Tab-separated table of C-alpha atoms in Angstrom:
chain	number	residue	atom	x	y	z
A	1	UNK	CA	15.108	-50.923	31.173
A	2	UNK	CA	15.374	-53.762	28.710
A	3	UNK	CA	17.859	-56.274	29.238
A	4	UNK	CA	17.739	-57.769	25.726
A	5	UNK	CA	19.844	-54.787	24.188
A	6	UNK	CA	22.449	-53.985	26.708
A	7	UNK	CA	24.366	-50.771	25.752
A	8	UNK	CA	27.972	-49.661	27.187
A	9	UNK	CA	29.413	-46.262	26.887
A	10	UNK	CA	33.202	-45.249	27.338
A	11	UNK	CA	33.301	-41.148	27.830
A	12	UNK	CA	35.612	-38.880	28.171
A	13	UNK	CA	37.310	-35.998	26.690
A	14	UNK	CA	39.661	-35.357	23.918
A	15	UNK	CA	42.584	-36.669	24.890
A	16	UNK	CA	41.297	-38.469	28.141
A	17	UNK	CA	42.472	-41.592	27.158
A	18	UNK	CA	39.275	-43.071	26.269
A	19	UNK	CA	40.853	-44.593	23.058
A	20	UNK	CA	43.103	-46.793	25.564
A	21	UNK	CA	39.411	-47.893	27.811
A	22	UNK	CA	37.645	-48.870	24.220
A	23	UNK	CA	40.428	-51.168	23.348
A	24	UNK	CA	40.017	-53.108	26.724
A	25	UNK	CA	36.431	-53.541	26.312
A	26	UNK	CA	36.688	-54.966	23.079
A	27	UNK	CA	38.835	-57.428	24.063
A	28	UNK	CA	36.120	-58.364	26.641
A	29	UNK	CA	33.672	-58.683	23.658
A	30	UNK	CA	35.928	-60.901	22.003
A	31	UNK	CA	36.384	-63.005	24.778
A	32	UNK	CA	32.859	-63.395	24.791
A	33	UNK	CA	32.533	-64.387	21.036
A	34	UNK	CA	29.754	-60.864	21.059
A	35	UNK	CA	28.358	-59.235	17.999
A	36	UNK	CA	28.856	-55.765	19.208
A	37	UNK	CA	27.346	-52.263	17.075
A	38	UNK	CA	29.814	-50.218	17.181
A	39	UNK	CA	28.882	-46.437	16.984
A	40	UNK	CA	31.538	-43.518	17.746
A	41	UNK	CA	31.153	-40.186	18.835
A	42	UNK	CA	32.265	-38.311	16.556
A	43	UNK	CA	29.843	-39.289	14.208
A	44	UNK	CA	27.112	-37.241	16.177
A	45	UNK	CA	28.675	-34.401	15.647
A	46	UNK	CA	26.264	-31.681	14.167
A	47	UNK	CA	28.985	-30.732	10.955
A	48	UNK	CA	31.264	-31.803	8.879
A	49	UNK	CA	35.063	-30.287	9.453
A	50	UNK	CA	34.907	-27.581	6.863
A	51	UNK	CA	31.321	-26.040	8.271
A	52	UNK	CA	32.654	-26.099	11.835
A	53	UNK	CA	35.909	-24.499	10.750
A	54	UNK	CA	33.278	-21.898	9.444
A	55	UNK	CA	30.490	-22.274	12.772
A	56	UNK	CA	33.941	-21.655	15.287
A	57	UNK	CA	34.732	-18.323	13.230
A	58	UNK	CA	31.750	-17.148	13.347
A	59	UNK	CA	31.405	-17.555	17.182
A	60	UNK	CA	34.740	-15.851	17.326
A	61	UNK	CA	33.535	-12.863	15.293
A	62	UNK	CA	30.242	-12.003	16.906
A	63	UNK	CA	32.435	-11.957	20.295
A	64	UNK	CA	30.462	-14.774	21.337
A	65	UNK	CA	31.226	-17.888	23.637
A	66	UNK	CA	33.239	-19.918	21.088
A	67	UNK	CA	31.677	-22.759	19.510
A	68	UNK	CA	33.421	-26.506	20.662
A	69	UNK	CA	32.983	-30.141	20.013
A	70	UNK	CA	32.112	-30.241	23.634
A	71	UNK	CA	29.158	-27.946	23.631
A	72	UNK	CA	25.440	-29.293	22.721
A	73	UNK	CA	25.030	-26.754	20.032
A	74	UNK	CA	27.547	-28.295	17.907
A	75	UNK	CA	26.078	-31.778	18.209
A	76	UNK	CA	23.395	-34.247	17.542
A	77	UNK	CA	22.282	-35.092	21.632
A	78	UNK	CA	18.384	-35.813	19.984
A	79	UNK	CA	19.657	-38.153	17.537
A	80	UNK	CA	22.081	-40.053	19.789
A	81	UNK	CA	19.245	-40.033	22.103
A	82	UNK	CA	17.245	-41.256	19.508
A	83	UNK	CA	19.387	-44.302	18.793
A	84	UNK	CA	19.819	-45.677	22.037
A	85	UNK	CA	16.003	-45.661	23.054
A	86	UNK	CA	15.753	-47.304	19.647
A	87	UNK	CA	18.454	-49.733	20.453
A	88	UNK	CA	16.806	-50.098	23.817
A	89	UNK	CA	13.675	-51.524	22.597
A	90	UNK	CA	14.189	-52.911	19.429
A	91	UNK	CA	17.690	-53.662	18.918
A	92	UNK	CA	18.305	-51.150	16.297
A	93	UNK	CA	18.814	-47.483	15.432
A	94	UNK	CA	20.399	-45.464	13.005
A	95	UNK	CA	24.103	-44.629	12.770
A	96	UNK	CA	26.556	-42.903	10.990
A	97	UNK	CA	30.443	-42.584	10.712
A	98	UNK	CA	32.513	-39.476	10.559
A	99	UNK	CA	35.426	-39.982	8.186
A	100	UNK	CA	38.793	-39.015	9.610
A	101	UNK	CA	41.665	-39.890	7.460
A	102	UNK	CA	42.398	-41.025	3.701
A	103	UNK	CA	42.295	-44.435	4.594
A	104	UNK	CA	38.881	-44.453	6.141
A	105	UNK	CA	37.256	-42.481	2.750
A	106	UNK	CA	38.715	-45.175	0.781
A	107	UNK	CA	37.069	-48.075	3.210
A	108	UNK	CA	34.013	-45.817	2.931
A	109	UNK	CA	33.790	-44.943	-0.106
A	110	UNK	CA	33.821	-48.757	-1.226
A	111	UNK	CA	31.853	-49.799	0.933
A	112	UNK	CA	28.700	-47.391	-0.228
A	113	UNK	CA	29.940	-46.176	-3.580
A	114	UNK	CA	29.886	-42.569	-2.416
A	115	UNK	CA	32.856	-39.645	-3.365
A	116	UNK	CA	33.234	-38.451	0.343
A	117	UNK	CA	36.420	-36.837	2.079
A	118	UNK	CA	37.951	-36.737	5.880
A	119	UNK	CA	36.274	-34.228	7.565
A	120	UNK	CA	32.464	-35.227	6.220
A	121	UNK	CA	30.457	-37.996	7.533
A	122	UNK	CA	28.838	-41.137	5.806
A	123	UNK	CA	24.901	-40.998	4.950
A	124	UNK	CA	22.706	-42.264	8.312
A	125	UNK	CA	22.547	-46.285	8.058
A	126	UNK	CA	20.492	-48.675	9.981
A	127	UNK	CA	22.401	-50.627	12.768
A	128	UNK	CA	21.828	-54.279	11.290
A	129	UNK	CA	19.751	-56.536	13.489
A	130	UNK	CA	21.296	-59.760	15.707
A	131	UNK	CA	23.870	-57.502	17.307
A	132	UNK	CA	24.412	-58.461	21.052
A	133	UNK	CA	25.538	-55.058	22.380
A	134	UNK	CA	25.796	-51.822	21.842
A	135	UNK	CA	29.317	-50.059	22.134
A	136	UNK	CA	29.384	-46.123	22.280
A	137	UNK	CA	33.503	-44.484	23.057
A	138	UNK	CA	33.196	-40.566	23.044
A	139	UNK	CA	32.340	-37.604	24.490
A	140	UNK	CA	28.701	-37.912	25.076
A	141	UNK	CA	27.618	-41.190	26.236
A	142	UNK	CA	26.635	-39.858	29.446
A	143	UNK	CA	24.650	-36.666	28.555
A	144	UNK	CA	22.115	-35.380	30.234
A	145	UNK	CA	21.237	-31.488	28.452
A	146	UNK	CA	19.212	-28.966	27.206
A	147	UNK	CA	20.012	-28.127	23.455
A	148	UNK	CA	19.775	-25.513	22.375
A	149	UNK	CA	17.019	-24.112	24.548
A	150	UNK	CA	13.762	-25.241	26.798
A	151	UNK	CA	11.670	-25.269	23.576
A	152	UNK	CA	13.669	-28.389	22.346
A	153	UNK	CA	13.533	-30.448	25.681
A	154	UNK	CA	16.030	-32.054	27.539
A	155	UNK	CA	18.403	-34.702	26.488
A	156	UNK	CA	18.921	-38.073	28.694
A	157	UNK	CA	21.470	-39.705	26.582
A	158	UNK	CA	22.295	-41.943	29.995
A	159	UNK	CA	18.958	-43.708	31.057
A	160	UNK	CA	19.564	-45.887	28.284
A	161	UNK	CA	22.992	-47.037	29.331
A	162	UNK	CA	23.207	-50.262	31.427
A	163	UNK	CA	27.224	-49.551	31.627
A	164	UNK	CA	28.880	-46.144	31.771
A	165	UNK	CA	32.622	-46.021	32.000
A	166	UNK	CA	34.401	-42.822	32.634
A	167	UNK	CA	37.605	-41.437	32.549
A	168	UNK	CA	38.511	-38.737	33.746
A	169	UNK	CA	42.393	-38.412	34.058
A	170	UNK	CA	44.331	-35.776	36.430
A	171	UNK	CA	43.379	-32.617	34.155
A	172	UNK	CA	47.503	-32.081	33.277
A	173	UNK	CA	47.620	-35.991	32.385
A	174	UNK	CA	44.756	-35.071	29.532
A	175	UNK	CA	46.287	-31.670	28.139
A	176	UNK	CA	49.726	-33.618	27.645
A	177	UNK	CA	47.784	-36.328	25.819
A	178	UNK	CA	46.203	-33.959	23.980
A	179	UNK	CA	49.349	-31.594	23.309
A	180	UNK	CA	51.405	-35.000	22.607
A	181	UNK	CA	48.637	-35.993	19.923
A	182	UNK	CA	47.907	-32.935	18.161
A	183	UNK	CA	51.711	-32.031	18.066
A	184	UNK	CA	52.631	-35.365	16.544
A	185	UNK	CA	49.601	-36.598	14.735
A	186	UNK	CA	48.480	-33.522	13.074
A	187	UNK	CA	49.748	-30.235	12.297
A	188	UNK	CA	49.297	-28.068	15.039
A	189	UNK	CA	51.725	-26.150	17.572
A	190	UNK	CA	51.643	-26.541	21.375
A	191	UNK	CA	50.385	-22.898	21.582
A	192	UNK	CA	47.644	-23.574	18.937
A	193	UNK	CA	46.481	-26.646	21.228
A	194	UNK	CA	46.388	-24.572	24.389
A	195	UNK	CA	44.158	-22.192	22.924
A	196	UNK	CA	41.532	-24.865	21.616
A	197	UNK	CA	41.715	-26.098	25.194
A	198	UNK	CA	41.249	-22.626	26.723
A	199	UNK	CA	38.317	-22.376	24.569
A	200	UNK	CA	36.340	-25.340	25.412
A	201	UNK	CA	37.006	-24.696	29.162
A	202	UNK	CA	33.675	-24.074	29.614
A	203	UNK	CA	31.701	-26.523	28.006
A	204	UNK	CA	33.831	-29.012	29.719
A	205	UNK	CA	32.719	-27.897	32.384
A	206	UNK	CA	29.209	-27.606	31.743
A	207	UNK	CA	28.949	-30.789	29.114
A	208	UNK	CA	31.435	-33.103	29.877
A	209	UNK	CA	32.206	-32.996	33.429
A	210	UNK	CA	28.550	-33.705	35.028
A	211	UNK	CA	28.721	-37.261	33.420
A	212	UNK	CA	31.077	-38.625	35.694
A	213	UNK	CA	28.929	-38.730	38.356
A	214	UNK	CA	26.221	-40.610	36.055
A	215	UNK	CA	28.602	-43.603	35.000
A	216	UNK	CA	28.810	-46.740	36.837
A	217	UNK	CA	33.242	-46.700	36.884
A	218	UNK	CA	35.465	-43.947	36.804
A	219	UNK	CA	39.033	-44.012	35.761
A	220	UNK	CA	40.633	-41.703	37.237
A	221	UNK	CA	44.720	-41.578	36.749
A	222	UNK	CA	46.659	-39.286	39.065
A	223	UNK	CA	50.543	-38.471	38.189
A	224	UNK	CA	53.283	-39.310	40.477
A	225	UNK	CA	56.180	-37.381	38.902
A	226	UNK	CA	55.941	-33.795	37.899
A	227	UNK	CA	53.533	-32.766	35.271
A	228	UNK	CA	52.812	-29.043	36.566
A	229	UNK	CA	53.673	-27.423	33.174
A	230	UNK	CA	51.938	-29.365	30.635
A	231	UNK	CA	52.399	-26.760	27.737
A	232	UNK	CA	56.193	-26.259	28.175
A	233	UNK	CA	57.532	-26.710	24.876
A	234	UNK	CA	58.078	-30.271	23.776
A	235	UNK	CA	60.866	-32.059	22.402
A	236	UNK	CA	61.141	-34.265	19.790
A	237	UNK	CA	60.471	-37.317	22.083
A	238	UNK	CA	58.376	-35.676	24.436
A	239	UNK	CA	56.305	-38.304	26.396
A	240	UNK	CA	52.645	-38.588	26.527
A	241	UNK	CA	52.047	-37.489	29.915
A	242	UNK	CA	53.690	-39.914	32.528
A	243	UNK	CA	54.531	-43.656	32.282
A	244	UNK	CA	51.726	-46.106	33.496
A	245	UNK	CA	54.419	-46.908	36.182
A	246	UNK	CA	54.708	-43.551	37.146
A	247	UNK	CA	51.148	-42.558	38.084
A	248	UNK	CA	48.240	-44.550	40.091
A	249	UNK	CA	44.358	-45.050	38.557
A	250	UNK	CA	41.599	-44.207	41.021
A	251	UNK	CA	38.758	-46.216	40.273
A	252	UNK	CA	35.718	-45.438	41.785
A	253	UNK	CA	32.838	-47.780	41.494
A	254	UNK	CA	28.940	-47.477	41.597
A	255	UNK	CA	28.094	-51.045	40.273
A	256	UNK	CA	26.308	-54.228	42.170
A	257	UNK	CA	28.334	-56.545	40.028
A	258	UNK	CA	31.666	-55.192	41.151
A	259	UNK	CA	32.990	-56.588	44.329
A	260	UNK	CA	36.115	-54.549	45.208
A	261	UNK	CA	37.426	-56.452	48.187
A	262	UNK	CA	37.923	-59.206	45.701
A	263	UNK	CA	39.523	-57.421	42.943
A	264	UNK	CA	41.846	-55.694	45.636
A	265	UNK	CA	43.539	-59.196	46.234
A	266	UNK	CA	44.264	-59.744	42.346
A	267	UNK	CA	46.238	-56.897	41.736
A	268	UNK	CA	49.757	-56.410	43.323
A	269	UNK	CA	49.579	-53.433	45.929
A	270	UNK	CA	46.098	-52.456	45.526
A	271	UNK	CA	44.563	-51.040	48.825
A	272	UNK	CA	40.702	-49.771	49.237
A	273	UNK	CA	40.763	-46.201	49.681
A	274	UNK	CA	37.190	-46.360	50.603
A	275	UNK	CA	34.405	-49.148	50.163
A	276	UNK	CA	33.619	-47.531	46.738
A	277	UNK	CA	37.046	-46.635	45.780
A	278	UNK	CA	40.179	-48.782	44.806
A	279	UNK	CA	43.337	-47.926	44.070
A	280	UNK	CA	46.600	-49.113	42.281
A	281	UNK	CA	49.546	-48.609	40.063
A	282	UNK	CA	49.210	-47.379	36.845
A	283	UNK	CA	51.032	-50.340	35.470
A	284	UNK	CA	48.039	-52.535	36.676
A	285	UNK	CA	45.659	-50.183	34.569
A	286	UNK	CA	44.731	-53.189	32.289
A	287	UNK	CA	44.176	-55.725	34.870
A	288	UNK	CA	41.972	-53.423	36.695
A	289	UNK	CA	39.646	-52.642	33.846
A	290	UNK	CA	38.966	-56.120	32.922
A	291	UNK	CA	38.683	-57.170	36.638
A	292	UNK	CA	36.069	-54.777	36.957
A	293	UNK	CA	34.058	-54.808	33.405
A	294	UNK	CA	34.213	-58.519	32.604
A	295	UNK	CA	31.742	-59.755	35.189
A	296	UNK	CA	29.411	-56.702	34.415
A	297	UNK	CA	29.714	-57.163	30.899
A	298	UNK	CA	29.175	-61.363	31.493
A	299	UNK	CA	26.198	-60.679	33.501
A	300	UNK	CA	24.447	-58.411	30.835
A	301	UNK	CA	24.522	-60.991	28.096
A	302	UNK	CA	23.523	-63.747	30.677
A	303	UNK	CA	20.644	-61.709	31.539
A	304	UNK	CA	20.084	-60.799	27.507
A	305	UNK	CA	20.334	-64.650	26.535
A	306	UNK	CA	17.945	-65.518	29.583
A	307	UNK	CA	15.486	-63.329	28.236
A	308	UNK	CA	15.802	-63.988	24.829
A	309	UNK	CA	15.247	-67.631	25.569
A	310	UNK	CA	12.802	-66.766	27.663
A	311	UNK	CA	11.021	-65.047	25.002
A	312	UNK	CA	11.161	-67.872	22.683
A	313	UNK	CA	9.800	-69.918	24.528
């Protein structure tokens, strides 16, 4: 795999908590002075919000297995493939954004003089060329599928990636998330959120859940106070799922770079579950990530620059 176009992937489901993992990357970019491509998952998604509203219905009519933004048949796998092998080998690739709110059509719109709305996405783009590293935070960045059917081939989303981070939070942890965004952030009841969650039960399990065991880190955060009824009805000031101080994060580890015994001794009450597995509070969640990405992230640019230099003789 090329090591002048290093790509990193955060993934993990809706309301996983993969939001929380981007932000701690980027401040690892930064501290690297990188210019980093940014592309987000949503923007593979194979339709705009009014023609899945529309796709879902359907699926629900024809008694079928409803349609989810989990599921391969309601995204793009050949053309997020398509960008990282791009990426890969040439440092480039194709991208687009999904718009999500008011405030991103207006940055949109201004930036390419279009007339678009939330819910649609921005015409395909070329990533522009110097960038240092790719960055990919969503649902997919790990795939490995069939879509559709054997006639269209399978999907390997994650040979390209030369860092997959995964999290994957105690399943109750993500539902309050979830509940705790969709309840607050847009209009939706804690019943109405249950039922989207029953629905893509099983192309979590089939889509999402088989790319933990492809990423190189896993996240995993585990609850220490009760959390056994995430869809009770919510108050007002309902939390989002426990306190960091109130739950520990499992990280498991499949990564040359990361030396655990090491990182162990840097963070207050850590302990070594296994030689592949450390553990700690959740209010050392920070600390851990960047004890465990920075070197990996350090070594890919050295090994980028190396080559580059190398290359230019």
């Amino acid at each position: 795999m090329s090591v002048e176009h290093p790509i990193v992937t955060v993934t993990g489901s809706s309301g996983a908590g993969t939001s929380f993992v981007k932000r701690a990357v980027e401040k690892i970019f930064a501290r690297e002075n990188l210019n980093v491509a940014i592309v987000e998952g949503d923007s593979y998604h194979k339709y705009s919000r009014v023609d899945m509203r529309e796709k879902v219905a359907e699926s629900k009519a024809n008694d079928g297995p409803v349609l989810t933004h989990f599921s391969e048949k309601a995204n793009l796998f050949n053309e997020l493939e398509a960008l990282f092998k791009e990426y890969k080998e040439n440092g480039t690739g194709k991208r687009r954004y999904y718009i999500h709110s008011d405030e991103e059509a207006v940055e949109h719109n201004g930036r390419l003089g279009t007339d678009l709305a939330p819910g649609e996405f921005t015409p395909w783009e070329p990533i522009p060329e110097g960038t240092d590293i790719l960055f990919y935070e969503g649902l997919h960045g790990m795939v490995k599928r069939m879509d559709h059917g054997p006639e269209e081939g399978m999907h390997n989303v994650a040979q390209y990636v030369d860092l997959g981070i995964g999290v994957a939070p105690s399943i109750n942890i993500e539902w309050m998330q979830k509940i705790y965004r969709d309840t607050s952030e847009r209009p939706y009841s804690v019943q109405q959120v249950r039922d989207v969650i029953l629905e893509r039960m099983p192309d979590y399990i089939e889509t999402i859940v088989p790319q933990f065991h492809r990423t190189h880190i896993n996240f995993h955060r585990v609850p220490l106070i009760d959390t056994s009824d995430p869809f009770s009805t919510m108050s007002e000031d309902a939390p989002m799922g426990p306190a960091p101080e109130d739950s520990l994060i499992i990280c498991h580890v499949r990564h040359q770079d990361i030396n655990l015994e090491q990182i162990k001794d840097k963070i207050p009450g850590a302990f070594l579950q296994n030689p592949e597995t450390l553990v700690c509070n959740g209010s050392h969640m920070v600390t851990a990530m960047d004890l465990m990405m920075s070197p990996i992230i350090h070594n890919l640019i050295e090994k980028k620059r190396a080559a580059m230099a190398k290359l230019n003789g």
